[in-house]
PDB file of C-alpha atoms in Angstrom:
ATOM      1  CA  UNK R 172       6.686  17.782  46.358  1.00  0.00           C
ATOM      2  CA  UNK R 173       5.882  14.202  46.346  1.00  0.00           C
ATOM      3  CA  UNK R 174       3.123  12.218  45.733  1.00  0.00           C
ATOM      4  CA  UNK R 175       1.443  11.570  48.154  1.00  0.00           C
ATOM      5  CA  UNK R 176       1.054  15.464  48.989  1.00  0.00           C
ATOM      6  CA  UNK R 177       0.431  17.234  45.758  1.00  0.00           C
ATOM      7  CA  UNK R 178      -3.210  17.974  45.245  1.00  0.00           C
ATOM      8  CA  UNK R 179      -5.773  16.192  43.892  1.00  0.00           C
ATOM      9  CA  UNK R 180      -6.178  15.570  41.239  1.00  0.00           C
ATOM     10  CA  UNK R 181      -9.629  15.049  39.287  1.00  0.00           C
ATOM     11  CA  UNK R 182     -10.009  13.450  35.440  1.00  0.00           C
ATOM     12  CA  UNK R 183     -12.797  15.785  34.145  1.00  0.00           C
ATOM     13  CA  UNK R 184     -14.956  13.181  31.531  1.00  0.00           C
ATOM     14  CA  UNK R 185     -17.750  15.325  29.221  1.00  0.00           C
ATOM     15  CA  UNK R 186     -19.728  12.578  27.297  1.00  0.00           C
ATOM     16  CA  UNK R 187     -21.397  14.337  24.342  1.00  0.00           C
ATOM     17  CA  UNK R 188     -23.862  12.711  21.252  1.00  0.00           C
ATOM     18  CA  UNK R 189     -21.301  13.823  18.735  1.00  0.00           C
ATOM     19  CA  UNK R 190     -17.572  14.792  20.992  1.00  0.00           C
ATOM     20  CA  UNK R 191     -15.772  12.556  23.988  1.00  0.00           C
ATOM     21  CA  UNK R 192     -13.268  14.684  25.844  1.00  0.00           C
ATOM     22  CA  UNK R 193     -11.564  14.318  28.559  1.00  0.00           C
ATOM     23  CA  UNK R 194      -9.188  16.959  31.079  1.00  0.00           C
ATOM     24  CA  UNK R 195      -7.000  16.556  33.588  1.00  0.00           C
ATOM     25  CA  UNK R 196      -7.363  18.537  36.597  1.00  0.00           C
ATOM     26  CA  UNK R 197      -5.885  20.589  39.212  1.00  0.00           C
ATOM     27  CA  UNK R 198      -7.814  21.899  42.607  1.00  0.00           C
ATOM     28  CA  UNK R 199      -8.034  25.575  40.705  1.00  0.00           C
ATOM     29  CA  UNK R 200      -9.437  24.112  37.201  1.00  0.00           C
ATOM     30  CA  UNK R 201      -6.097  24.383  35.471  1.00  0.00           C
ATOM     31  CA  UNK R 202      -5.190  22.025  32.679  1.00  0.00           C
ATOM     32  CA  UNK R 203      -2.319  19.703  34.183  1.00  0.00           C
ATOM     33  CA  UNK R 204      -2.645  17.521  31.114  1.00  0.00           C
ATOM     34  CA  UNK R 205      -3.498  17.717  27.009  1.00  0.00           C
ATOM     35  CA  UNK R 206      -7.318  17.739  26.972  1.00  0.00           C
ATOM     36  CA  UNK R 207      -8.170  14.864  24.766  1.00  0.00           C
ATOM     37  CA  UNK R 208     -11.503  14.731  22.215  1.00  0.00           C
ATOM     38  CA  UNK R 209     -12.794  12.052  20.761  1.00  0.00           C
ATOM     39  CA  UNK R 210     -15.513  11.610  18.139  1.00  0.00           C
ATOM     40  CA  UNK R 211     -18.659   9.239  20.115  1.00  0.00           C
ATOM     41  CA  UNK R 212     -19.085   5.923  18.270  1.00  0.00           C
ATOM     42  CA  UNK R 213     -20.916   5.591  15.757  1.00  0.00           C
ATOM     43  CA  UNK R 214     -23.082   3.108  17.550  1.00  0.00           C
ATOM     44  CA  UNK R 215     -22.956   4.938  20.801  1.00  0.00           C
ATOM     45  CA  UNK R 216     -23.763   2.246  23.033  1.00  0.00           C
ATOM     46  CA  UNK R 217     -22.391   2.278  26.064  1.00  0.00           C
ATOM     47  CA  UNK R 218     -20.037  -0.104  24.965  1.00  0.00           C
ATOM     48  CA  UNK R 219     -18.676   1.436  22.852  1.00  0.00           C
ATOM     49  CA  UNK R 220     -18.209   5.020  24.753  1.00  0.00           C
ATOM     50  CA  UNK R 221     -16.527   2.998  27.273  1.00  0.00           C
ATOM     51  CA  UNK R 222     -13.452   1.334  25.393  1.00  0.00           C
ATOM     52  CA  UNK R 223     -12.841   4.805  23.325  1.00  0.00           C
ATOM     53  CA  UNK R 224     -12.795   5.939  26.249  1.00  0.00           C
ATOM     54  CA  UNK R 225     -10.697   4.097  27.732  1.00  0.00           C
ATOM     55  CA  UNK R 226      -8.845   4.695  25.361  1.00  0.00           C
ATOM     56  CA  UNK R 227      -8.646   8.211  26.485  1.00  0.00           C
ATOM     57  CA  UNK R 228      -7.691   7.160  29.908  1.00  0.00           C
ATOM     58  CA  UNK R 229      -4.799   5.141  29.769  1.00  0.00           C
ATOM     59  CA  UNK R 230      -2.117   7.715  28.458  1.00  0.00           C
ATOM     60  CA  UNK R 231      -3.952  10.870  29.944  1.00  0.00           C
ATOM     61  CA  UNK R 232      -0.889   9.945  33.080  1.00  0.00           C
ATOM     62  CA  UNK R 233      -1.764   9.951  37.336  1.00  0.00           C
ATOM     63  CA  UNK R 234      -5.385  11.667  38.720  1.00  0.00           C
ATOM     64  CA  UNK R 235      -7.469  10.614  41.649  1.00  0.00           C
ATOM     65  CA  UNK R 236     -10.463  11.014  41.382  1.00  0.00           C
ATOM     66  CA  UNK R 237     -12.737  10.985  38.040  1.00  0.00           C
ATOM     67  CA  UNK R 238     -15.702  13.445  37.495  1.00  0.00           C
ATOM     68  CA  UNK R 239     -18.449  12.381  34.316  1.00  0.00           C
ATOM     69  CA  UNK R 240     -20.907  14.725  32.752  1.00  0.00           C
ATOM     70  CA  UNK R 241     -23.731  12.979  30.754  1.00  0.00           C
ATOM     71  CA  UNK R 242     -26.469  13.709  28.009  1.00  0.00           C
ATOM     72  CA  UNK R 243     -28.970  12.692  30.614  1.00  0.00           C
ATOM     73  CA  UNK R 244     -30.714  12.507  33.521  1.00  0.00           C
ATOM     74  CA  UNK R 245     -28.104  11.003  36.638  1.00  0.00           C
ATOM     75  CA  UNK R 246     -30.149   9.506  39.376  1.00  0.00           C
ATOM     76  CA  UNK R 247     -28.165   7.598  42.484  1.00  0.00           C
ATOM     77  CA  UNK R 248     -25.231   7.146  39.064  1.00  0.00           C
ATOM     78  CA  UNK R 249     -27.532   5.231  37.343  1.00  0.00           C
ATOM     79  CA  UNK R 250     -28.518   6.529  33.957  1.00  0.00           C
ATOM     80  CA  UNK R 251     -31.828   6.990  34.493  1.00  0.00           C
ATOM     81  CA  UNK R 252     -32.244   8.244  30.466  1.00  0.00           C
ATOM     82  CA  UNK R 253     -30.221   9.458  27.931  1.00  0.00           C
ATOM     83  CA  UNK R 254     -33.011  10.603  24.256  1.00  0.00           C
ATOM     84  CA  UNK R 255     -29.579  11.695  22.659  1.00  0.00           C
ATOM     85  CA  UNK R 256     -27.140   8.519  23.391  1.00  0.00           C
ATOM     86  CA  UNK R 257     -29.719   5.723  22.362  1.00  0.00           C
ATOM     87  CA  UNK R 258     -31.475   3.773  25.312  1.00  0.00           C
ATOM     88  CA  UNK R 259     -29.465   1.058  25.356  1.00  0.00           C
ATOM     89  CA  UNK R 260     -28.132   3.176  28.138  1.00  0.00           C
ATOM     90  CA  UNK R 261     -30.589   2.925  30.247  1.00  0.00           C
ATOM     91  CA  UNK R 262     -30.162   1.195  33.284  1.00  0.00           C
ATOM     92  CA  UNK R 263     -26.337   1.815  33.402  1.00  0.00           C
ATOM     93  CA  UNK R 264     -24.324   2.347  36.921  1.00  0.00           C
ATOM     94  CA  UNK R 265     -22.389   4.931  35.237  1.00  0.00           C
ATOM     95  CA  UNK R 266     -19.830   5.211  38.061  1.00  0.00           C
ATOM     96  CA  UNK R 267     -18.960   1.269  39.033  1.00  0.00           C
ATOM     97  CA  UNK R 268     -18.717   1.019  34.827  1.00  0.00           C
ATOM     98  CA  UNK R 269     -15.986   3.593  34.814  1.00  0.00           C
ATOM     99  CA  UNK R 270     -14.598   2.843  38.349  1.00  0.00           C
ATOM    100  CA  UNK R 271     -13.395  -0.961  36.974  1.00  0.00           C
ATOM    101  CA  UNK R 272     -12.141   0.817  34.514  1.00  0.00           C
ATOM    102  CA  UNK R 273     -10.093   4.360  36.128  1.00  0.00           C
ATOM    103  CA  UNK R 274      -9.308   1.696  39.101  1.00  0.00           C
ATOM    104  CA  UNK R 275     -11.087   5.099  41.205  1.00  0.00           C
ATOM    105  CA  UNK R 276     -14.400   6.953  42.821  1.00  0.00           C
ATOM    106  CA  UNK R 277     -16.147   8.219  40.356  1.00  0.00           C
ATOM    107  CA  UNK R 278     -18.974  11.052  40.643  1.00  0.00           C
ATOM    108  CA  UNK R 279     -20.935  11.723  37.365  1.00  0.00           C
ATOM    109  CA  UNK R 280     -24.013  14.068  36.556  1.00  0.00           C
ATOM    110  CA  UNK R 281     -26.002  14.951  34.177  1.00  0.00           C
ATOM    111  CA  UNK R 282     -23.023  17.966  31.711  1.00  0.00           C
ATOM    112  CA  UNK R 283     -25.691  20.891  31.861  1.00  0.00           C
ATOM    113  CA  UNK R 284     -25.575  20.742  35.736  1.00  0.00           C
ATOM    114  CA  UNK R 285     -22.429  20.039  36.372  1.00  0.00           C
ATOM    115  CA  UNK R 286     -20.287  23.238  33.814  1.00  0.00           C
ATOM    116  CA  UNK R 287     -23.199  25.157  35.013  1.00  0.00           C
ATOM    117  CA  UNK R 288     -21.298  24.430  38.352  1.00  0.00           C
ATOM    118  CA  UNK R 289     -18.126  25.755  36.639  1.00  0.00           C
ATOM    119  CA  UNK R 290     -19.917  29.207  35.754  1.00  0.00           C
ATOM    120  CA  UNK R 291     -22.993  30.151  38.593  1.00  0.00           C
ATOM    121  CA  UNK R 292     -21.975  33.055  40.261  1.00  0.00           C
ATOM    122  CA  UNK R 293     -24.695  31.430  43.715  1.00  0.00           C
ATOM    123  CA  UNK R 294     -27.361  34.380  43.600  1.00  0.00           C
ATOM    124  CA  UNK R 295     -30.393  34.266  42.273  1.00  0.00           C
ATOM    125  CA  UNK R 296     -31.995  32.292  39.709  1.00  0.00           C
ATOM    126  CA  UNK R 297     -29.642  31.297  37.562  1.00  0.00           C
ATOM    127  CA  UNK R 298     -30.173  29.214  34.035  1.00  0.00           C
ATOM    128  CA  UNK R 299     -27.786  27.405  31.995  1.00  0.00           C
ATOM    129  CA  UNK R 300     -28.217  26.449  28.662  1.00  0.00           C
ATOM    130  CA  UNK R 301     -26.117  24.069  26.407  1.00  0.00           C
ATOM    131  CA  UNK R 302     -26.048  23.739  23.162  1.00  0.00           C
ATOM    132  CA  UNK R 303     -24.689  20.946  21.435  1.00  0.00           C
ATOM    133  CA  UNK R 304     -26.749  17.456  19.751  1.00  0.00           C
ATOM    134  CA  UNK R 305     -29.374  18.606  22.084  1.00  0.00           C
ATOM    135  CA  UNK R 306     -30.539  21.547  24.308  1.00  0.00           C
ATOM    136  CA  UNK R 307     -29.087  20.254  28.192  1.00  0.00           C
ATOM    137  CA  UNK R 308     -30.296  22.955  31.102  1.00  0.00           C
ATOM    138  CA  UNK R 309     -29.750  23.627  34.530  1.00  0.00           C
ATOM    139  CA  UNK R 310     -30.844  25.458  37.030  1.00  0.00           C
ATOM    140  CA  UNK R 311     -29.558  26.812  40.192  1.00  0.00           C
ATOM    141  CA  UNK R 312     -31.249  29.493  42.692  1.00  0.00           C
ATOM    142  CA  UNK R 313     -29.101  31.468  44.705  1.00  0.00           C
ATOM    143  CA  UNK R 314     -25.671  29.028  44.093  1.00  0.00           C
ATOM    144  CA  UNK R 315     -28.417  25.359  44.582  1.00  0.00           C
ATOM    145  CA  UNK R 316     -28.541  23.488  42.302  1.00  0.00           C
ATOM    146  CA  UNK R 317     -32.098  21.076  41.195  1.00  0.00           C
ATOM    147  CA  UNK R 318     -30.951  18.951  39.412  1.00  0.00           C
ATOM    148  CA  UNK R 319     -31.580  16.584  35.792  1.00  0.00           C
ATOM    149  CA  UNK R 320     -34.189  20.009  34.666  1.00  0.00           C
ATOM    150  CA  UNK R 321     -34.188  17.725  30.678  1.00  0.00           C
ATOM    151  CA  UNK R 322     -35.790  21.189  29.066  1.00  0.00           C
ATOM    152  CA  UNK R 323     -34.510  19.583  25.792  1.00  0.00           C
ATOM    153  CA  UNK R 324     -37.714  16.973  25.301  1.00  0.00           C
ATOM    154  CA  UNK R 325     -40.172  19.744  26.715  1.00  0.00           C
ATOM    155  CA  UNK R 326     -42.251  20.821  24.055  1.00  0.00           C
ATOM    156  CA  UNK R 327     -41.571  24.382  22.296  1.00  0.00           C
ATOM    157  CA  UNK R 328     -44.653  25.047  19.470  1.00  0.00           C
ATOM    158  CA  UNK R 329     -46.489  22.375  18.465  1.00  0.00           C
ATOM    159  CA  UNK R 330     -45.199  19.466  18.078  1.00  0.00           C
ATOM    160  CA  UNK R 331     -41.451  20.448  17.898  1.00  0.00           C
ATOM    161  CA  UNK R 332     -39.278  20.335  20.901  1.00  0.00           C
ATOM    162  CA  UNK R 333     -36.658  22.789  22.571  1.00  0.00           C
ATOM    163  CA  UNK R 334     -34.284  19.901  20.965  1.00  0.00           C
ATOM    164  CA  UNK R 335     -36.029  19.702  17.509  1.00  0.00           C
ATOM    165  CA  UNK R 336     -36.170  23.572  18.122  1.00  0.00           C
ATOM    166  CA  UNK R 337     -32.134  24.001  18.114  1.00  0.00           C
ATOM    167  CA  UNK R 338     -30.130  20.872  18.315  1.00  0.00           C
ATOM    168  CA  UNK R 339     -27.145  20.069  16.423  1.00  0.00           C
ATOM    169  CA  UNK R 340     -29.932  18.367  13.340  1.00  0.00           C
ATOM    170  CA  UNK R 341     -32.233  21.536  13.126  1.00  0.00           C
ATOM    171  CA  UNK R 342     -29.581  23.903  12.800  1.00  0.00           C
ATOM    172  CA  UNK R 343     -27.708  21.840   9.928  1.00  0.00           C
ATOM    173  CA  UNK R 344     -30.682  21.967   8.605  1.00  0.00           C
ATOM    174  CA  UNK R 345     -32.157  25.601   8.822  1.00  0.00           C
ATOM    175  CA  UNK R 346     -28.544  27.026   8.810  1.00  0.00           C
ATOM    176  CA  UNK R 347     -27.227  30.089  11.499  1.00  0.00           C
ATOM    177  CA  UNK R 348     -29.373  32.232  10.269  1.00  0.00           C
ATOM    178  CA  UNK R 349     -32.576  30.935  11.255  1.00  0.00           C
ATOM    179  CA  UNK R 350     -30.726  28.894  14.022  1.00  0.00           C
ATOM    180  CA  UNK R 351     -29.910  31.893  15.698  1.00  0.00           C
ATOM    181  CA  UNK R 352     -33.638  33.383  15.341  1.00  0.00           C
ATOM    182  CA  UNK R 353     -34.590  30.254  16.960  1.00  0.00           C
ATOM    183  CA  UNK R 354     -32.139  30.678  19.364  1.00  0.00           C
ATOM    184  CA  UNK R 355     -33.368  34.057  20.930  1.00  0.00           C
ATOM    185  CA  UNK R 356     -37.473  33.267  20.084  1.00  0.00           C
ATOM    186  CA  UNK R 357     -36.157  30.150  22.826  1.00  0.00           C
ATOM    187  CA  UNK R 358     -33.670  32.369  25.097  1.00  0.00           C
ATOM    188  CA  UNK R 359     -37.777  34.972  25.350  1.00  0.00           C
ATOM    189  CA  UNK R 360     -39.325  32.028  26.280  1.00  0.00           C
ATOM    190  CA  UNK R 361     -37.216  31.457  28.839  1.00  0.00           C
ATOM    191  CA  UNK R 362     -36.300  34.746  30.554  1.00  0.00           C
ATOM    192  CA  UNK R 363     -40.191  34.756  30.923  1.00  0.00           C
ATOM    193  CA  UNK R 364     -41.127  31.444  31.927  1.00  0.00           C
ATOM    194  CA  UNK R 365     -37.608  31.146  34.659  1.00  0.00           C
ATOM    195  CA  UNK R 366     -37.707  35.422  35.418  1.00  0.00           C
ATOM    196  CA  UNK R 367     -33.442  34.475  35.861  1.00  0.00           C
ATOM    197  CA  UNK R 368     -31.272  36.980  36.751  1.00  0.00           C
ATOM    198  CA  UNK R 369     -27.588  36.033  34.690  1.00  0.00           C
ATOM    199  CA  UNK R 370     -28.837  32.750  31.360  1.00  0.00           C
ATOM    200  CA  UNK R 371     -25.495  31.791  31.126  1.00  0.00           C
ATOM    201  CA  UNK R 372     -25.139  29.050  27.398  1.00  0.00           C
ATOM    202  CA  UNK R 373     -22.449  26.759  26.762  1.00  0.00           C
ATOM    203  CA  UNK R 374     -21.441  23.782  24.826  1.00  0.00           C
ATOM    204  CA  UNK R 375     -20.087  23.285  21.094  1.00  0.00           C
ATOM    205  CA  UNK R 376     -22.599  25.291  19.133  1.00  0.00           C
ATOM    206  CA  UNK R 377     -22.560  28.576  20.899  1.00  0.00           C
ATOM    207  CA  UNK R 378     -19.592  29.625  18.948  1.00  0.00           C
ATOM    208  CA  UNK R 379     -22.277  29.150  16.584  1.00  0.00           C
ATOM    209  CA  UNK R 380     -24.236  32.628  17.487  1.00  0.00           C
ATOM    210  CA  UNK R 381     -24.014  35.275  15.606  1.00  0.00           C
ATOM    211  CA  UNK R 382     -26.228  37.701  17.241  1.00  0.00           C
ATOM    212  CA  UNK R 383     -25.316  40.379  20.216  1.00  0.00           C
ATOM    213  CA  UNK R 384     -26.868  39.092  23.649  1.00  0.00           C
ATOM    214  CA  UNK R 385     -29.144  40.533  25.539  1.00  0.00           C
ATOM    215  CA  UNK R 386     -27.384  42.303  29.369  1.00  0.00           C
ATOM    216  CA  UNK R 387     -28.778  39.005  31.640  1.00  0.00           C
ATOM    217  CA  UNK R 388     -26.579  36.552  28.683  1.00  0.00           C
ATOM    218  CA  UNK R 389     -23.713  35.145  29.008  1.00  0.00           C
ATOM    219  CA  UNK R 390     -21.797  32.869  26.491  1.00  0.00           C
ATOM    220  CA  UNK R 391     -19.425  30.669  28.293  1.00  0.00           C
ATOM    221  CA  UNK R 392     -16.165  27.874  27.779  1.00  0.00           C
ATOM    222  CA  UNK R 393     -17.073  24.998  26.320  1.00  0.00           C
ATOM    223  CA  UNK R 394     -14.496  23.446  29.134  1.00  0.00           C
ATOM    224  CA  UNK R 395     -17.359  24.578  32.340  1.00  0.00           C
ATOM    225  CA  UNK R 396     -18.322  21.514  31.087  1.00  0.00           C
ATOM    226  CA  UNK R 397     -15.275  20.081  32.624  1.00  0.00           C
ATOM    227  CA  UNK R 398     -13.869  22.258  35.120  1.00  0.00           C
ATOM    228  CA  UNK R 399     -16.855  21.971  36.536  1.00  0.00           C
ATOM    229  CA  UNK R 400     -16.436  18.896  37.650  1.00  0.00           C
ATOM    230  CA  UNK R 401     -14.134  20.159  40.519  1.00  0.00           C
ATOM    231  CA  UNK R 402     -17.725  21.128  42.424  1.00  0.00           C
ATOM    232  CA  UNK R 403     -19.473  17.763  42.444  1.00  0.00           C
ATOM    233  CA  UNK R 404     -16.727  16.745  45.116  1.00  0.00           C
ATOM    234  CA  UNK R 405     -16.964  19.067  47.089  1.00  0.00           C
ATOM    235  CA  UNK R 406     -20.307  17.617  48.023  1.00  0.00           C
ATOM    236  CA  UNK R 407     -23.998  15.341  47.595  1.00  0.00           C
ATOM    237  CA  UNK R 408     -26.248  18.489  46.724  1.00  0.00           C
ATOM    238  CA  UNK R 409     -25.125  18.671  43.504  1.00  0.00           C
ATOM    239  CA  UNK R 410     -26.113  15.381  42.424  1.00  0.00           C
ATOM    240  CA  UNK R 411     -28.538  13.191  41.229  1.00  0.00           C
ATOM    241  CA  UNK R 412     -31.457  12.602  43.956  1.00  0.00           C
TER     242      UNK R 412
END
């Protein structure tokens, strides 16, 4: 197969508060490169993160387009909020910035939204949460996405937000057993609020879950946040308004 005839390859990037990940995938979601993972720079500023991403991308081979999951609100390719990265990101057109780096077309969406695009089944109400630096969230109804649902910033208990209760700092502070208890408290609250058919739990800290989950709650691969980027190219409905 010639280079021109082969199926499109997507460079999938996941920007997190703790790690940066990149992988080139084919149209079926299968990897066509090795996954590259680097720590997020300690200052978390756009310049530092984009510099590391440039270094990561340099050795990843050929690709035709770029999909990015970002931990914040994205509105028409521009960062509106990025609580776990810092206010320096606000107002940055991330698509344009990465198009300059890659010389390829780029699409950007909230990271939990991208993960959800990879795992939802398209039936009824489906909720996705990601457990990492904070708690990401995405809501789907009959397969349609409500973009930029930032549940992590909402108050959950007293003056504590969901991020405060089950984010990375809470896990490190209270330990795995108490964190698991808090997580199940959060799951019960989310079910009562959304009456979801299925809740999908992803993110790096999903591996810390030690108790059996309810039948309508499912852990998903952390790589879903990369594979879901393919679906950003299937239409405009999955992108931030």
